[in-house]
Amino acid sequence: METSPRGLVLVVEDEPAIADIQRRYLTREGFGVHVETDGDAALAAVARLRPVAVVLDVGLPGRDGVAVCRALRERDDWTPVLFVTARDDETDRVVGLEMGADDYLTKPFSPRELVARVKAVLRRGEADRGSRVLTAGPVELDPATRRVRLAGEEVALTTTEFNLLEALLDAGGRVVERAELLATAWGVADYGSSRTVDVHVAQLRAKLGTGAPIETVRGVGYRAVP
């Protein structure tokens, strides 16, 4: 299965033509893209897939983009959000940013500008987390240098194996469903490929040996153990 190295971006847009343009340009830049068309589905997708960023139309039917962002922040989910709106109104921009949005674009906009803004938001997040070293048992993972050590000895992992391990350690003991691991490690939301996750977890365990801090939760996914 092809990997999207930059991770999965959730596009929430009820106009199919606009969503398709956003998907094509983001995909061209190495992102996986999953599209939803309403606020409730967007909230469910963020919880299920844990995207690296959300491109969120403000004028959604039903629960609008501001309400979606507010709901995310109220549940302490700080996934980067880039608001998109058809209204060039300073009040809307201020309200959106006060709700916890990370950036704001007004339609019409260049798709290249959208991609640049998404990259900029992600760079800020990477700078914030780059100094953290994630640990579980004898395993240490450094996101900044993308190195893994087992009991002090460096272990060579593929990009996908590293991304899988990082997603599990970063979850802090929470059970991570296979759909979320697909989104995190491959940048896709392909529910028919969950077997791929199992195969790569098995390879990761083989490399880490008895020190592998990975527990299978039957019928759900995996979690890191201390």
XYZ file of C-alpha atoms in Angstrom:
226
model
C 0.000 0.000 0.000
C 1.341 3.429 -0.955
C 2.331 5.662 1.949
C 1.511 9.374 2.197
C 4.631 10.554 4.026
C 3.199 13.814 5.357
C 0.201 12.164 7.037
C -3.558 12.409 6.606
C -5.377 15.729 6.214
C -9.119 15.825 6.871
C -10.907 18.136 4.411
C -14.384 19.175 5.558
C -16.137 20.801 2.602
C -19.715 20.429 1.310
C -18.948 21.699 -2.218
C -17.604 18.686 -4.159
C -15.667 20.728 -6.733
C -13.787 22.670 -4.049
C -13.123 19.527 -2.012
C -11.723 17.813 -5.115
C -9.316 20.694 -5.819
C -8.109 20.672 -2.227
C -7.680 16.886 -2.322
C -5.679 16.963 -5.566
C -3.263 19.679 -4.469
C -2.701 18.214 -1.004
C -2.183 14.743 -2.469
C 0.322 16.150 -4.946
C 2.352 17.459 -1.977
C 2.506 14.063 -0.274
C -0.529 14.233 2.026
C -3.224 11.629 2.312
C -6.688 13.187 2.200
C -10.019 12.119 3.666
C -13.113 14.209 2.830
C -16.252 14.754 4.916
C -19.156 17.047 4.043
C -20.773 17.897 7.381
C -19.786 18.828 10.918
C -20.930 15.710 12.762
C -19.117 13.416 10.335
C -16.036 15.619 10.674
C -15.969 15.259 14.459
C -16.313 11.486 14.164
C -13.520 11.350 11.560
C -11.120 13.379 13.728
C -11.710 11.002 16.648
C -11.341 7.909 14.454
C -8.481 8.887 12.154
C -6.456 11.432 14.185
C -5.451 13.488 11.119
C -2.381 15.711 11.171
C -4.567 18.717 10.255
C -8.166 19.684 9.430
C -9.109 22.007 6.563
C -12.517 23.128 7.783
C -15.157 25.033 5.829
C -16.968 27.486 8.109
C -20.272 27.420 6.202
C -21.189 23.765 6.621
C -24.812 22.593 6.719
C -26.046 21.753 10.215
C -23.147 22.057 12.657
C -20.949 24.755 11.102
C -17.170 24.945 11.131
C -16.945 27.226 14.156
C -19.075 24.778 16.165
C -16.909 21.875 15.006
C -13.730 23.656 16.094
C -15.303 24.591 19.420
C -16.320 20.958 20.022
C -12.783 19.751 19.258
C -11.190 22.198 21.665
C -13.759 21.465 24.389
C -12.735 17.805 24.286
C -9.092 18.911 24.500
C -8.317 17.939 20.906
C -5.740 20.370 19.521
C -5.422 18.983 16.012
C -4.378 21.954 13.820
C -7.421 23.556 12.158
C -7.306 25.757 9.077
C -10.615 27.576 8.562
C -11.924 28.207 5.044
C -14.810 30.629 4.496
C -16.603 32.394 1.667
C -17.076 35.485 3.840
C -14.382 38.143 4.025
C -15.424 39.426 7.434
C -12.931 40.392 10.126
C -15.415 39.427 12.862
C -15.642 35.895 11.440
C -11.866 35.611 11.408
C -11.544 36.816 14.991
C -14.287 34.476 16.229
C -12.716 31.540 14.418
C -9.270 32.191 15.837
C -10.705 32.711 19.311
C -12.352 29.290 19.010
C -8.881 27.779 18.573
C -8.353 27.750 14.811
C -4.703 27.898 13.752
C -5.155 29.804 10.493
C -7.808 31.249 8.200
C -8.325 31.417 4.408
C -11.037 33.320 2.540
C -12.523 31.970 -0.715
C -11.516 32.255 -3.474
C -7.932 31.299 -2.693
C -5.064 29.660 -4.519
C -4.811 25.917 -3.857
C -1.061 26.439 -3.587
C -1.644 28.924 -0.782
C -3.800 26.353 1.003
C -0.981 23.796 0.810
C 1.554 26.358 2.025
C -0.649 27.293 4.988
C -1.161 23.628 5.959
C 2.605 23.052 5.824
C 3.228 26.149 7.952
C 0.750 25.049 10.617
C 2.362 21.609 10.744
C 5.873 23.065 11.005
C 4.799 25.024 14.080
C 3.441 21.834 15.644
C 6.588 19.879 14.806
C 8.727 22.535 16.461
C 6.627 22.233 19.612
C 6.937 18.473 19.853
C 10.422 18.014 18.427
C 12.157 18.236 21.804
C 10.127 15.428 23.371
C 11.550 11.942 23.682
C 8.856 9.254 23.894
C 9.504 6.222 26.092
C 7.869 2.913 26.952
C 9.735 0.227 28.831
C 13.275 -0.055 27.409
C 12.299 1.774 24.188
C 13.131 5.436 23.531
C 11.924 7.264 20.426
C 13.206 10.702 19.441
C 10.848 12.413 16.937
C 13.382 15.154 16.175
C 16.155 12.811 15.021
C 13.786 9.942 14.075
C 15.923 7.473 16.020
C 14.830 4.580 18.213
C 16.878 2.958 20.953
C 16.223 -0.286 22.761
C 18.009 -0.479 26.121
C 20.423 2.150 24.811
C 21.159 0.402 21.501
C 19.897 1.992 18.276
C 17.373 -0.032 16.272
C 17.004 0.500 12.512
C 13.342 0.934 11.533
C 11.650 1.687 8.250
C 9.704 4.945 7.938
C 6.409 3.100 8.382
C 7.642 1.153 11.396
C 8.888 4.374 12.992
C 5.562 6.114 12.345
C 3.638 3.199 13.835
C 5.789 3.129 16.962
C 5.582 6.904 17.344
C 1.775 6.822 17.076
C 1.562 4.154 19.777
C 3.992 5.823 22.182
C 2.459 9.248 21.609
C -0.966 7.873 22.595
C 0.257 7.477 26.174
C -1.307 4.093 26.865
C -4.546 4.792 25.002
C -5.747 2.006 22.703
C -5.090 3.050 19.101
C -7.496 1.600 16.566
C -6.222 0.217 13.274
C -8.005 2.967 11.307
C -6.096 5.605 13.260
C -2.795 3.797 12.716
C -3.489 3.663 8.970
C -4.125 7.399 8.971
C -1.027 8.142 11.057
C 1.543 5.829 9.509
C 0.312 5.689 5.919
C -1.772 8.840 5.589
C -4.786 6.901 4.307
C -8.276 6.095 5.535
C -8.543 2.711 3.828
C -10.511 0.514 6.192
C -10.016 -2.545 4.001
C -6.266 -2.493 4.643
C -6.247 -3.133 8.388
C -4.366 -6.387 7.790
C -1.457 -4.215 6.618
C -1.254 -2.736 10.124
C -1.068 -6.188 11.701
C 1.751 -7.262 9.379
C 3.836 -4.172 10.111
C 3.230 -4.393 13.850
C 4.486 -7.980 13.700
C 7.631 -6.784 11.904
C 8.112 -4.033 14.471
C 7.772 -6.510 17.323
C 10.318 -8.791 15.675
C 12.870 -5.962 15.549
C 12.246 -4.921 19.161
C 12.169 -8.493 20.449
C 11.087 -9.119 24.025
C 11.408 -5.392 24.691
C 8.548 -4.512 22.321
C 6.150 -2.362 24.401
C 3.147 -3.195 22.199
C 0.005 -4.919 23.414
C -2.733 -6.264 21.141
C -6.281 -5.317 22.128
C -8.397 -7.947 20.389
C -10.909 -6.616 17.913
C -9.781 -3.008 18.406
C -6.092 -2.278 17.817
C -2.904 -1.811 19.810
C -1.482 0.181 22.686
C 1.922 0.911 24.166
C 2.602 -0.476 27.609
C 5.088 0.886 30.195
